[in-house]
Coordinates of C-alpha atoms (C1' of nucleotides) in Angstrom, one line a residue:
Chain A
X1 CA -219.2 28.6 -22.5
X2 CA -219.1 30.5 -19.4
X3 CA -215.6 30.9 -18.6
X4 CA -215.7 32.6 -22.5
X5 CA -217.1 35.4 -20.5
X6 CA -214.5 35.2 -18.0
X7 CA -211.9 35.6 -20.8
X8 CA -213.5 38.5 -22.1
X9 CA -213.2 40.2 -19.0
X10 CA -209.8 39.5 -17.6
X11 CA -208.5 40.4 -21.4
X12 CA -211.0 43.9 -21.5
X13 CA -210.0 44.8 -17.6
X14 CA -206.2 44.1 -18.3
X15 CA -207.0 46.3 -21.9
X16 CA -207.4 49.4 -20.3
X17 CA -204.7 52.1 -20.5
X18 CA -204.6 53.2 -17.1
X19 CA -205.1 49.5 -15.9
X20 CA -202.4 48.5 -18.2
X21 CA -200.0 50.9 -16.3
X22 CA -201.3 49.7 -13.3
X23 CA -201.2 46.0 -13.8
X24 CA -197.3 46.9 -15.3
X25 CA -196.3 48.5 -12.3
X26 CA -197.1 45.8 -10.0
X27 CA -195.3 43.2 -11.9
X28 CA -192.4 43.0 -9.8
X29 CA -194.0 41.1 -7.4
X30 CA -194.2 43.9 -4.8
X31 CA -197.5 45.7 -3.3
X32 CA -198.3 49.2 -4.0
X33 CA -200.6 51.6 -2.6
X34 CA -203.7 53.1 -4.2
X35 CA -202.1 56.6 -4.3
X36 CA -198.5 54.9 -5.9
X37 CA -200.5 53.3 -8.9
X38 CA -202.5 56.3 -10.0
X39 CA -199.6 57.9 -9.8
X40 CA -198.3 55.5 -12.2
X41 CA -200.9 55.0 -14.6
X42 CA -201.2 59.1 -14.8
X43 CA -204.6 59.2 -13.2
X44 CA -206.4 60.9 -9.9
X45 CA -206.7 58.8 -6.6
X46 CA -210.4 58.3 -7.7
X47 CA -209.9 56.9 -11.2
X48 CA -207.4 54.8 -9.3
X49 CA -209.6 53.7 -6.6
X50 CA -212.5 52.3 -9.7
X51 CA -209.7 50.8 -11.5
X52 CA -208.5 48.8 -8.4
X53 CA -212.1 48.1 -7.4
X54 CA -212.8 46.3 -10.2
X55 CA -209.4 44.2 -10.2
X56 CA -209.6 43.2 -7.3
X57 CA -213.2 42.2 -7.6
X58 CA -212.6 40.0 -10.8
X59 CA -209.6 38.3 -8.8
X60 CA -206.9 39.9 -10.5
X61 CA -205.4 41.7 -7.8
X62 CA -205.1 41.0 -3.8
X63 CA -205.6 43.7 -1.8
X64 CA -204.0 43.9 2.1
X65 CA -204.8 47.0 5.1
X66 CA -202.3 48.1 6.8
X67 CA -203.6 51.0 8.3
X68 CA -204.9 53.6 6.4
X69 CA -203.0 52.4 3.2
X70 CA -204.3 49.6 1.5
X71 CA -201.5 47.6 -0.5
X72 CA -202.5 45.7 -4.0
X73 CA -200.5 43.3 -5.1
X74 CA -200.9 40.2 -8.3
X75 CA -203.4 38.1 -7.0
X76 CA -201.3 34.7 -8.3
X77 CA -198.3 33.7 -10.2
X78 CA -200.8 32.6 -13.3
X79 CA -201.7 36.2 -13.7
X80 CA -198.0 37.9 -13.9
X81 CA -198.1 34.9 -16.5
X82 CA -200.2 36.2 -18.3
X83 CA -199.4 39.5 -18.4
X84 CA -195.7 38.4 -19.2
X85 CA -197.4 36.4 -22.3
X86 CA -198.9 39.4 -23.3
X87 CA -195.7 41.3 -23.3
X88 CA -194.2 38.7 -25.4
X89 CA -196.6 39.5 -28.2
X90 CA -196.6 43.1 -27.8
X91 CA -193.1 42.9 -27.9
X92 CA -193.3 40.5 -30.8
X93 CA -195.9 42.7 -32.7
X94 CA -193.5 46.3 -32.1
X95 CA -192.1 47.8 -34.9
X96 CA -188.4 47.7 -34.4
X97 CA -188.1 51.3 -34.9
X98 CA -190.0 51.9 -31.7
X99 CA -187.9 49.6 -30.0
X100 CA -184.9 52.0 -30.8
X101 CA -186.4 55.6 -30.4
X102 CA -186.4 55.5 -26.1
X103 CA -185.7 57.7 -23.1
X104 CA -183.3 56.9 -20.5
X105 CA -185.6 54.9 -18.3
X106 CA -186.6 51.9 -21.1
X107 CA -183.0 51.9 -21.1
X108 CA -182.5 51.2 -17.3
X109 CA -185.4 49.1 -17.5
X110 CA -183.9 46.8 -20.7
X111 CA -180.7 46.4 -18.1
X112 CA -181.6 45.1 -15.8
X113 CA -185.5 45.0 -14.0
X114 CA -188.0 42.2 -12.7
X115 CA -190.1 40.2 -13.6
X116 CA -192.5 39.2 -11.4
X117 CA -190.5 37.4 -9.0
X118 CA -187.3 36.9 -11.0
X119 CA -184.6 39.3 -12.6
X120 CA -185.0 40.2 -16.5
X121 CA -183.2 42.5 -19.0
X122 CA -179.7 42.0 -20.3
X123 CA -178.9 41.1 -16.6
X124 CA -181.6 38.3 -16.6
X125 CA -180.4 36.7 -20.3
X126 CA -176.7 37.7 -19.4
X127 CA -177.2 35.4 -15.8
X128 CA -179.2 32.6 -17.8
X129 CA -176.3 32.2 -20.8
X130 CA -173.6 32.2 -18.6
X131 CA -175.3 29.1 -16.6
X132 CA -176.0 28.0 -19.9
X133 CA -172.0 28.4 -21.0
X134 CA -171.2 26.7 -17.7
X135 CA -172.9 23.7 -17.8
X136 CA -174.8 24.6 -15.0
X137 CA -178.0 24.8 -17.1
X138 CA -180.1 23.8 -20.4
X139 CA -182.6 26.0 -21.7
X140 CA -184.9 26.3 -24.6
X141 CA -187.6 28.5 -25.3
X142 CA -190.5 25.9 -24.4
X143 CA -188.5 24.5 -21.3
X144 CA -185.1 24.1 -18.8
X145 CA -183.2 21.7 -17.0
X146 CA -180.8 22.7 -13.5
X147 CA -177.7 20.1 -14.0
X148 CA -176.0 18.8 -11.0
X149 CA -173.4 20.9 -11.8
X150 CA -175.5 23.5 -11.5
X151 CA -177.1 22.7 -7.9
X152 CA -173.8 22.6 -7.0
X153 CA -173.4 25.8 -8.3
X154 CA -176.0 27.9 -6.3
X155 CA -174.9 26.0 -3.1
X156 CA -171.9 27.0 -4.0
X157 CA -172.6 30.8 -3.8
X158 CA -175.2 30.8 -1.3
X159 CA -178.4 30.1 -2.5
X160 CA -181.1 28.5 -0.6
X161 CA -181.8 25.5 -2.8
X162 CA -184.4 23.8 -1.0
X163 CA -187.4 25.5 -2.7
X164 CA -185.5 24.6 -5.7
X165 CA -184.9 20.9 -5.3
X166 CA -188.8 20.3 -3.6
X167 CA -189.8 21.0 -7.5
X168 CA -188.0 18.0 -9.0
X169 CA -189.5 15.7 -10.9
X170 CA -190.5 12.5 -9.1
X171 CA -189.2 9.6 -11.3
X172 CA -185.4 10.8 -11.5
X173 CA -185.5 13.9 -9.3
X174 CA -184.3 16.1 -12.1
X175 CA -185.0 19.7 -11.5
X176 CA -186.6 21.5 -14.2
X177 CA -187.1 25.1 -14.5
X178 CA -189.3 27.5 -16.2
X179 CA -187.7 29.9 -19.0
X180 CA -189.4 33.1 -19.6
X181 CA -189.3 35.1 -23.0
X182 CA -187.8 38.4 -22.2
X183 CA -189.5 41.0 -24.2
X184 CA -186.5 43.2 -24.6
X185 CA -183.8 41.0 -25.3
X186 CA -186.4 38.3 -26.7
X187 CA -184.7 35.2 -25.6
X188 CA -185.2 33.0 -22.8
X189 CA -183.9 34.2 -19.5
X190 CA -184.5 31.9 -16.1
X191 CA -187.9 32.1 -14.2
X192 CA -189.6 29.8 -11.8
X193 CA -188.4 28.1 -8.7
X194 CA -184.8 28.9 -9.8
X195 CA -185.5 32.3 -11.4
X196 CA -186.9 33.5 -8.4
X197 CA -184.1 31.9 -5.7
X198 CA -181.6 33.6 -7.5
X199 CA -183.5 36.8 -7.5
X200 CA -184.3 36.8 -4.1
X201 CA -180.3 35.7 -2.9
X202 CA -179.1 38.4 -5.4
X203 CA -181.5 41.5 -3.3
X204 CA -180.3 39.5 0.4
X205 CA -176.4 39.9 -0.7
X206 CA -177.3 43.2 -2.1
X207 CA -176.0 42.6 -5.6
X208 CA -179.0 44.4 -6.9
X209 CA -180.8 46.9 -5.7
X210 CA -184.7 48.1 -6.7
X211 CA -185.6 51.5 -7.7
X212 CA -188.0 53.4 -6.3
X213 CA -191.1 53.9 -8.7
X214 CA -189.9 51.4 -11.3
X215 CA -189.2 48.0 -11.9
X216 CA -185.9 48.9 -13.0
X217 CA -182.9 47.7 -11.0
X218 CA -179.5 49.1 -10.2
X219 CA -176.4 46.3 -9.9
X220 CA -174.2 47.5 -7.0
X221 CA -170.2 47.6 -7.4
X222 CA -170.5 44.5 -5.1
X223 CA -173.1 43.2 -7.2
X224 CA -170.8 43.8 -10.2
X225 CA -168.1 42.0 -9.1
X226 CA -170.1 38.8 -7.7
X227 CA -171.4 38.6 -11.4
X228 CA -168.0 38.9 -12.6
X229 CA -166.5 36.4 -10.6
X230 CA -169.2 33.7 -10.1
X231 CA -170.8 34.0 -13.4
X232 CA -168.2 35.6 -15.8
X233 CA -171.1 38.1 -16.6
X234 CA -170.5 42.3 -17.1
X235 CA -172.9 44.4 -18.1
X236 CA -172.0 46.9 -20.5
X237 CA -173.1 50.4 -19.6
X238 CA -173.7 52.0 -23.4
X239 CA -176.4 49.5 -24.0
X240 CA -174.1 46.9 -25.9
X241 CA -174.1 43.1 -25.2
X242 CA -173.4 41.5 -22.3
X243 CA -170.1 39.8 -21.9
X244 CA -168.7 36.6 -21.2
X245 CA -165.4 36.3 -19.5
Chain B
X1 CA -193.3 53.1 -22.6
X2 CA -194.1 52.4 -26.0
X3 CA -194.8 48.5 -25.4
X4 CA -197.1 49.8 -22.6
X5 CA -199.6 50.8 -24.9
X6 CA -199.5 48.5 -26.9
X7 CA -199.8 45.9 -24.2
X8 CA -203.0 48.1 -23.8
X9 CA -204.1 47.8 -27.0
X10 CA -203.9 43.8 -27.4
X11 CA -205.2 43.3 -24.2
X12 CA -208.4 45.4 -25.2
X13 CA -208.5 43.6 -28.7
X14 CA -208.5 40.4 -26.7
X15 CA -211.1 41.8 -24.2
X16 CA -214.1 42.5 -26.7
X17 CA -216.7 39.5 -26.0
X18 CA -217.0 39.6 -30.0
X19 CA -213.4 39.3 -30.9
X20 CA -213.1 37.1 -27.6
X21 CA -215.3 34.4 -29.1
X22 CA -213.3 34.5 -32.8
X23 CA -209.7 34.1 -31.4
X24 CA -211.2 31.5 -29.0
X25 CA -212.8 29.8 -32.3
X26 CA -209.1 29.9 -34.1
X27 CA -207.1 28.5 -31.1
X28 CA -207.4 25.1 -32.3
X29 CA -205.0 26.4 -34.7
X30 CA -207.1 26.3 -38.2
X31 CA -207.9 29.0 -40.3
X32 CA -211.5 29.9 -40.8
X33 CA -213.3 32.3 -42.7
X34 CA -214.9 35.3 -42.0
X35 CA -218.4 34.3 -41.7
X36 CA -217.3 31.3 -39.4
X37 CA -216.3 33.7 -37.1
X38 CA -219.2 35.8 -37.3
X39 CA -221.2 32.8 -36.6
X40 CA -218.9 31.9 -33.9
X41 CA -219.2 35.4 -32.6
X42 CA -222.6 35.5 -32.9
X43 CA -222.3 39.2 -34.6
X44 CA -223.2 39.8 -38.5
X45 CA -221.1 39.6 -40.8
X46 CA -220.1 43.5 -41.4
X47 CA -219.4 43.2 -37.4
X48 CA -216.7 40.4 -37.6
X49 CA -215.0 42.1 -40.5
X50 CA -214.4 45.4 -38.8
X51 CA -213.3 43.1 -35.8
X52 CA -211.1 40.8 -38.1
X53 CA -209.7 44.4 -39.8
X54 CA -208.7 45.3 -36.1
X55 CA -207.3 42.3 -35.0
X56 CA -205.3 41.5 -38.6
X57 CA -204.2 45.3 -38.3
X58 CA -202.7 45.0 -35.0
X59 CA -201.0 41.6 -36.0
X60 CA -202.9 39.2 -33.8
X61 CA -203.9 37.2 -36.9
X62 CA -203.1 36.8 -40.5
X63 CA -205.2 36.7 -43.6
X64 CA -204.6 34.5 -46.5
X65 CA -206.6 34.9 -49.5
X66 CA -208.4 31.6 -51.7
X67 CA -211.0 33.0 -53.8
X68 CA -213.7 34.5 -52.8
X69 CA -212.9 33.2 -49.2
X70 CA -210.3 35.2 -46.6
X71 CA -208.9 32.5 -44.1
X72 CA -208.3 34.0 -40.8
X73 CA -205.6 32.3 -38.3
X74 CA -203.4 33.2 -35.4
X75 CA -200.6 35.3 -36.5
X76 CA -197.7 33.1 -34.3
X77 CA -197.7 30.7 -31.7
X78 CA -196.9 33.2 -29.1
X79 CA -200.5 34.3 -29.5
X80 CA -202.0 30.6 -28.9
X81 CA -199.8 31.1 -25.4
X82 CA -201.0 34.6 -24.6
X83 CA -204.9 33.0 -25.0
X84 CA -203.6 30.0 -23.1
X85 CA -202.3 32.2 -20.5
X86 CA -205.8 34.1 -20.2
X87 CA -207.8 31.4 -20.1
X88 CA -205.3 29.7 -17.3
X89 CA -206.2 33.0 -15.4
X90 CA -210.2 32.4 -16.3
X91 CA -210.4 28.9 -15.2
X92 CA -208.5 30.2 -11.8
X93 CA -210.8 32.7 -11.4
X94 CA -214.0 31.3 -12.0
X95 CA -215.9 30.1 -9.7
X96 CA -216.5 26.7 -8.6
X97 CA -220.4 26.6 -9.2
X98 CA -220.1 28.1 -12.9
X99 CA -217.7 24.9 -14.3
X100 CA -220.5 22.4 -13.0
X101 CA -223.2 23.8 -15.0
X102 CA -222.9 23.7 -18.3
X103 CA -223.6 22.0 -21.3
X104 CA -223.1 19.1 -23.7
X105 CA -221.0 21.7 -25.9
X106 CA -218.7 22.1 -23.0
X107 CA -218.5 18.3 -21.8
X108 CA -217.4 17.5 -24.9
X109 CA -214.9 20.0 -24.6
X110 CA -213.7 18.8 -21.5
X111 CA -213.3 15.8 -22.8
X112 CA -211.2 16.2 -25.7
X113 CA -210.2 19.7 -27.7
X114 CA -207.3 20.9 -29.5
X115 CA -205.2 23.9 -28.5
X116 CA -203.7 25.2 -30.9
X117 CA -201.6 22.6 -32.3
X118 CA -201.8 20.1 -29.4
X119 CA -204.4 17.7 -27.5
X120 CA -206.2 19.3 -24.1
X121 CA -208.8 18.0 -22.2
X122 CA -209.0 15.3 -20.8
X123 CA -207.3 12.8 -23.5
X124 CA -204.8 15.3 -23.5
X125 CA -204.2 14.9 -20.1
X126 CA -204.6 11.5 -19.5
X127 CA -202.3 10.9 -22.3
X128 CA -199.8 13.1 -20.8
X129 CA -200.4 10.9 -17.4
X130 CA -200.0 7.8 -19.1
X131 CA -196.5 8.9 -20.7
X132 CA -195.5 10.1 -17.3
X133 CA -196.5 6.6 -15.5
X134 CA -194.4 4.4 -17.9
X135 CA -191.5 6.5 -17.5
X136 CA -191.6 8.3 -21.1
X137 CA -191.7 12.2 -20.0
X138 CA -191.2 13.4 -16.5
X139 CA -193.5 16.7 -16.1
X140 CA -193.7 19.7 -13.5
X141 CA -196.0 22.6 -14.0
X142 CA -192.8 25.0 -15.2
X143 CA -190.9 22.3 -17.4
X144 CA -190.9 18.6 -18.7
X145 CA -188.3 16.3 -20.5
X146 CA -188.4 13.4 -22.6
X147 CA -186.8 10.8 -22.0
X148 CA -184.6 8.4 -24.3
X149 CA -187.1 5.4 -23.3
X150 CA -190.1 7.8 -24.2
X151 CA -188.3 8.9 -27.8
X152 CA -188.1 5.2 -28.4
X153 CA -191.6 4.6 -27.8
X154 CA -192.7 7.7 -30.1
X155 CA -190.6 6.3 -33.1
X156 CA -192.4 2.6 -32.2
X157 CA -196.0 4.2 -32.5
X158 CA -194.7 5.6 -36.1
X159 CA -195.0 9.7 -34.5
X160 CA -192.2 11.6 -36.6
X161 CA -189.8 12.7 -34.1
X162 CA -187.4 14.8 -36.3
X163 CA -189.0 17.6 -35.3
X164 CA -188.7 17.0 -31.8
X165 CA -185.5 15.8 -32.2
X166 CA -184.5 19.1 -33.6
X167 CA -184.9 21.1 -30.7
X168 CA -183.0 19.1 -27.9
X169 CA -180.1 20.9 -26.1
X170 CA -177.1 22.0 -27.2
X171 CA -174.8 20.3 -24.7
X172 CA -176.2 17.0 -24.0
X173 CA -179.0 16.4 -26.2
X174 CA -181.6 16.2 -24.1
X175 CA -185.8 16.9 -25.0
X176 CA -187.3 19.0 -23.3
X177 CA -190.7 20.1 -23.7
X178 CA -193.1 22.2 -22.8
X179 CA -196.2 21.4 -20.0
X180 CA -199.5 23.8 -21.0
X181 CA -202.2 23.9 -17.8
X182 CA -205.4 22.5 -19.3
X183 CA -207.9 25.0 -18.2
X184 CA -210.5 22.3 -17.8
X185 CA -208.2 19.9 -15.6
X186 CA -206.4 22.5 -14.1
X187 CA -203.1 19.5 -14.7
X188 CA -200.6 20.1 -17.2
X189 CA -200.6 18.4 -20.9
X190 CA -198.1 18.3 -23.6
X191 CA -197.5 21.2 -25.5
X192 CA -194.6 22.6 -27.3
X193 CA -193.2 19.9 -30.3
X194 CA -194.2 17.3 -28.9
X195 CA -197.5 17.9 -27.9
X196 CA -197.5 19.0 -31.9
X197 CA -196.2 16.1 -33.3
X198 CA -198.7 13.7 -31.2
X199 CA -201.4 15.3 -32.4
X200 CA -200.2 15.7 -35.9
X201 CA -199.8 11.9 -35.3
X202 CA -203.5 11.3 -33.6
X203 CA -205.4 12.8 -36.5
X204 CA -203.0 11.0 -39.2
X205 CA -203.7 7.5 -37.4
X206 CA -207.6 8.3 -37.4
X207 CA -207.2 8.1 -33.7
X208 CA -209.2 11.4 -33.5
X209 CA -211.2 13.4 -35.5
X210 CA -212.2 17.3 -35.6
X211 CA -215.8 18.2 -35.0
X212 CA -217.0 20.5 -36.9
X213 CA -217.7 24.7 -35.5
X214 CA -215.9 23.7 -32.7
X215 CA -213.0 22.9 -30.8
X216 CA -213.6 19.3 -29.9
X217 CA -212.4 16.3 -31.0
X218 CA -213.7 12.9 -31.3
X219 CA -212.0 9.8 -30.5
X220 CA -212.5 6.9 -33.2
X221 CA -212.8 3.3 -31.9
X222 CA -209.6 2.5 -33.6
X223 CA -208.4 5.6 -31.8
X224 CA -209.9 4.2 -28.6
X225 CA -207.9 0.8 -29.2
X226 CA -204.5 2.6 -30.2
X227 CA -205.3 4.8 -26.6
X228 CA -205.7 1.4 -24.8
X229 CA -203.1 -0.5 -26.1
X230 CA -200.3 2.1 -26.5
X231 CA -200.9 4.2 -23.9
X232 CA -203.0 2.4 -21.1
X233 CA -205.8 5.0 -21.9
X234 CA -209.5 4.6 -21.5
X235 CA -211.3 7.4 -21.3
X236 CA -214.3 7.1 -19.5
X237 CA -217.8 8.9 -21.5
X238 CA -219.6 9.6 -18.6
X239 CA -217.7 12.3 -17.3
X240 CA -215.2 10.3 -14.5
X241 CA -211.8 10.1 -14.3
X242 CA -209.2 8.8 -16.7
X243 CA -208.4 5.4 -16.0
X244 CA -204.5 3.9 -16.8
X245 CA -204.3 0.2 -17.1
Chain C
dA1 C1' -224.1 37.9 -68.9
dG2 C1' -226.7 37.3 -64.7
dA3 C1' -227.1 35.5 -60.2
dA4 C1' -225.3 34.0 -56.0
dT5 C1' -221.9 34.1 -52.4
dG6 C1' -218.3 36.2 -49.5
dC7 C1' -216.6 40.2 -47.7
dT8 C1' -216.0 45.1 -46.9
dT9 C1' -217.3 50.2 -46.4
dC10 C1' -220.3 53.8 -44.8
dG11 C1' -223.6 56.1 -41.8
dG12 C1' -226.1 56.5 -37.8
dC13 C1' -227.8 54.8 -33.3
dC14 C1' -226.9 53.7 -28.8
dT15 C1' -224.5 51.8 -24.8
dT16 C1' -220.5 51.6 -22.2
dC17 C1' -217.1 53.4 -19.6
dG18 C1' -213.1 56.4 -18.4
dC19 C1' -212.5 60.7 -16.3
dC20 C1' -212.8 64.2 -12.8
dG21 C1' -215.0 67.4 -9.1
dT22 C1' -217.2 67.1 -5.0
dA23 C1' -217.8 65.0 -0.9
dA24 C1' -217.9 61.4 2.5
dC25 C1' -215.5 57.8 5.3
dA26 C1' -211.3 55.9 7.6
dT27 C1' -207.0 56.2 9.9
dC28 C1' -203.0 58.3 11.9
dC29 C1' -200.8 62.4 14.1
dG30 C1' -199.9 66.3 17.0
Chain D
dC1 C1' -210.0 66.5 19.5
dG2 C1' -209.1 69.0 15.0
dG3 C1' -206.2 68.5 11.0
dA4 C1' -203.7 65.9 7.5
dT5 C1' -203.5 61.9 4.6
dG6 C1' -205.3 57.8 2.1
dT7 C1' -209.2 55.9 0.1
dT8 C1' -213.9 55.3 -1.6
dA9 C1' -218.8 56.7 -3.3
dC10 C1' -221.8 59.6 -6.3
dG11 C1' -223.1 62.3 -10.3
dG12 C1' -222.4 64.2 -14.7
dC13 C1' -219.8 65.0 -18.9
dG14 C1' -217.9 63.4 -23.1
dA15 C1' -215.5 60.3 -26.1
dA16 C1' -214.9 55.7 -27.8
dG17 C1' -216.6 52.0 -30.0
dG18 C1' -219.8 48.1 -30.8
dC19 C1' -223.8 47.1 -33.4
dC20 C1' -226.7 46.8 -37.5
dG21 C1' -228.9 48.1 -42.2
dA22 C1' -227.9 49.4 -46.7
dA23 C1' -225.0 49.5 -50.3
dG24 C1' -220.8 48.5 -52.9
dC25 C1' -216.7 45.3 -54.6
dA26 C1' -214.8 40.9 -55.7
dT27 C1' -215.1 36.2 -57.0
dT28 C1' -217.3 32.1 -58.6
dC29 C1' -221.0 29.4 -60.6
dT30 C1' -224.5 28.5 -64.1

DNA sequence: AGAATGCTTCGGCCTTCGCCGTAACATCCG
DNA sequence: CGGATGTTACGGCGAAGGCCGAAGCATTCT
């Protein structure tokens, strides 16, 4: 079969270690520049340069100019898929004692981070089960439902819906959503349409804010209190559960 | 980050044509033997086992012992996904020109196959459709539901839904269930419980049949009347469309 | 017990490929 | 127009690992 082949390439390219860090890097959605992801896969500009050459060649990556930098970004949603469903084995196949033994910046990154396109950590499952508590949602591990309650909801609070709601289904025009399998907290937190409006109106009203170099992100004091207040949800800061008011 | 590298490491397990060609082998979800795979692989039989140690080692697959005979199979589900996932990527990726020519091995993929515990291809697809049309699941590429209509006709066709059943919603019952993108249609099918249970069902009717050293199924002529008259299902042999009634 | 089958271990060959140093090309800046 | 910065091309080194033949266990069959 020929797209066996294909497999085997996409699976031995995304293998590599400094490709891995790479690949990793760049999914929170955003582009990078050559020079960025060598620095973050520990490797020269011209290890880099091969490395993006030949992901970008096989389709993985997207590349843009802009003058004299040259900014590489996922090629498609499928492939931050993918590497998410890797994730969820590795995360799946870790010992738990490695889970525990961390530095400082896993633990920024299991508070709060993105995925892709939508927020993930304790933030991500703490936003998803407080929708979840509220009626506003139903998820399961395979698939998600946004309630009327729930559309009322993000109106409510600002979000644009209309991304959202062009997604429903065409029989009853229920809006279903995609749950993602966070590989920290391993349960379902929201992705998709929804995952990613919410993301995108939590960055606009500056409840979150990204760190430079990492996917990791911060939740401002205006951030906490609009999580408080419209979703019941704090986030502990010594790494405990999140908290429903 | 210690899941980095070993996001690394089952990525480049995956990425070996050798091992690429076994897991492909096992994602119709049955256990094979080592020389299977070596066959499948097309490596001897020394090869495949220091392949099968590596990939049982790293937890991708799990070894059960009868005799004189190790069967290998997928250590979870969240494996079958993580192949899913790559080969969603593959068929994305590949060029137009390389899906029209190929063989008979490959039509007959197209046209019916499990993954992993479900029907793909296009049965799988066009059964999908033809629950969709009469108003049994609604689907979207991120989600899908079932609805109380489409339970009703499950328990009528003799599927055991308790297993379904089992994993509607907490708050209002609801089934939802999971689409999986058939790499060959490039449309979503039924995964998740359901997509499990109706192929559990299909192969205990003797609607279809496994083929064997490979991945494709058969449909039976009392499958192809049970297709018809349940579903609306015909599927055309000579490669066209799937036709609803 | 002896033979056959399934699987694994060991040793050696050989290709692949990741890595960097050097150097060239491209773009922006003063 | 030089100089600085970002990126890519080339060549060579070295380690990793895939492959097979030969041989060794384990299990079953006759």
């Amino acid at each position: 079969m020929a797209s066996q082949a294909m497999f085997a390439e996409i699976a031995a390219l995304s293998g590599d270690p400094a490709r891995a860090s790479m690949l990793h890097a760049l999914l929170d959605g955003r582009a990078l520049t050559a020079t960025e992801l060598a620095k973050a896969a520990g490797v020269t500009a011209q290890t880099a340069s091969g490395h993006l050459g030949r992901l970008t060649a096989a389709g993985l990556l997207s590349v843009e100019k802009q003058g004299r930098h040259r900014y590489h970004r996922l090629a498609s949603a499928s492939v931050a898929r993918m590497l998410e469903s890797i994730m969820a084995v590795a995360a799946e196949l870790q010992p738990d004692r490695a889970r525990l033994s961390v530095g400082p910046k896993d633990a920024a990154l299991r508070r709060a981070r993105t995925c892709y396109d939508h927020l993930a950590g304790r933030l991500g499952v703490g936003l998803a089960d407080a929708m979840i508590a509220q009626g506003h949602v139903e998820l399961t591990n395979d698939a998600g439902i946004l309630t009327d309650p729930g559309i009322a909801f993000l109106r409510d609070i600002g979000v644009d819906v209309a991304p959202i709601m062009a997604r429903r289904t065409s029989r009853s025009g229920r809006v279903l959503c995609r749950p993602c399998l966070d590989w920290s907290e391993r349960r379902p937190h929201l992705a998709g349409a929804l995952g990613a409006a919410l993301c995108a109106h939590c960055f606009d009203q500056g409840w979150t804010r990204r760190l430079v170099g990492t996917r990791a992100v911060v939740v401002t004091p205006k951030g906490e209190r609009a999580f408080r207040s419209s979703f019941g949800v704090a986030l502990d800061d010594r790494g405990g559960e999140v908290r429903r008011g």
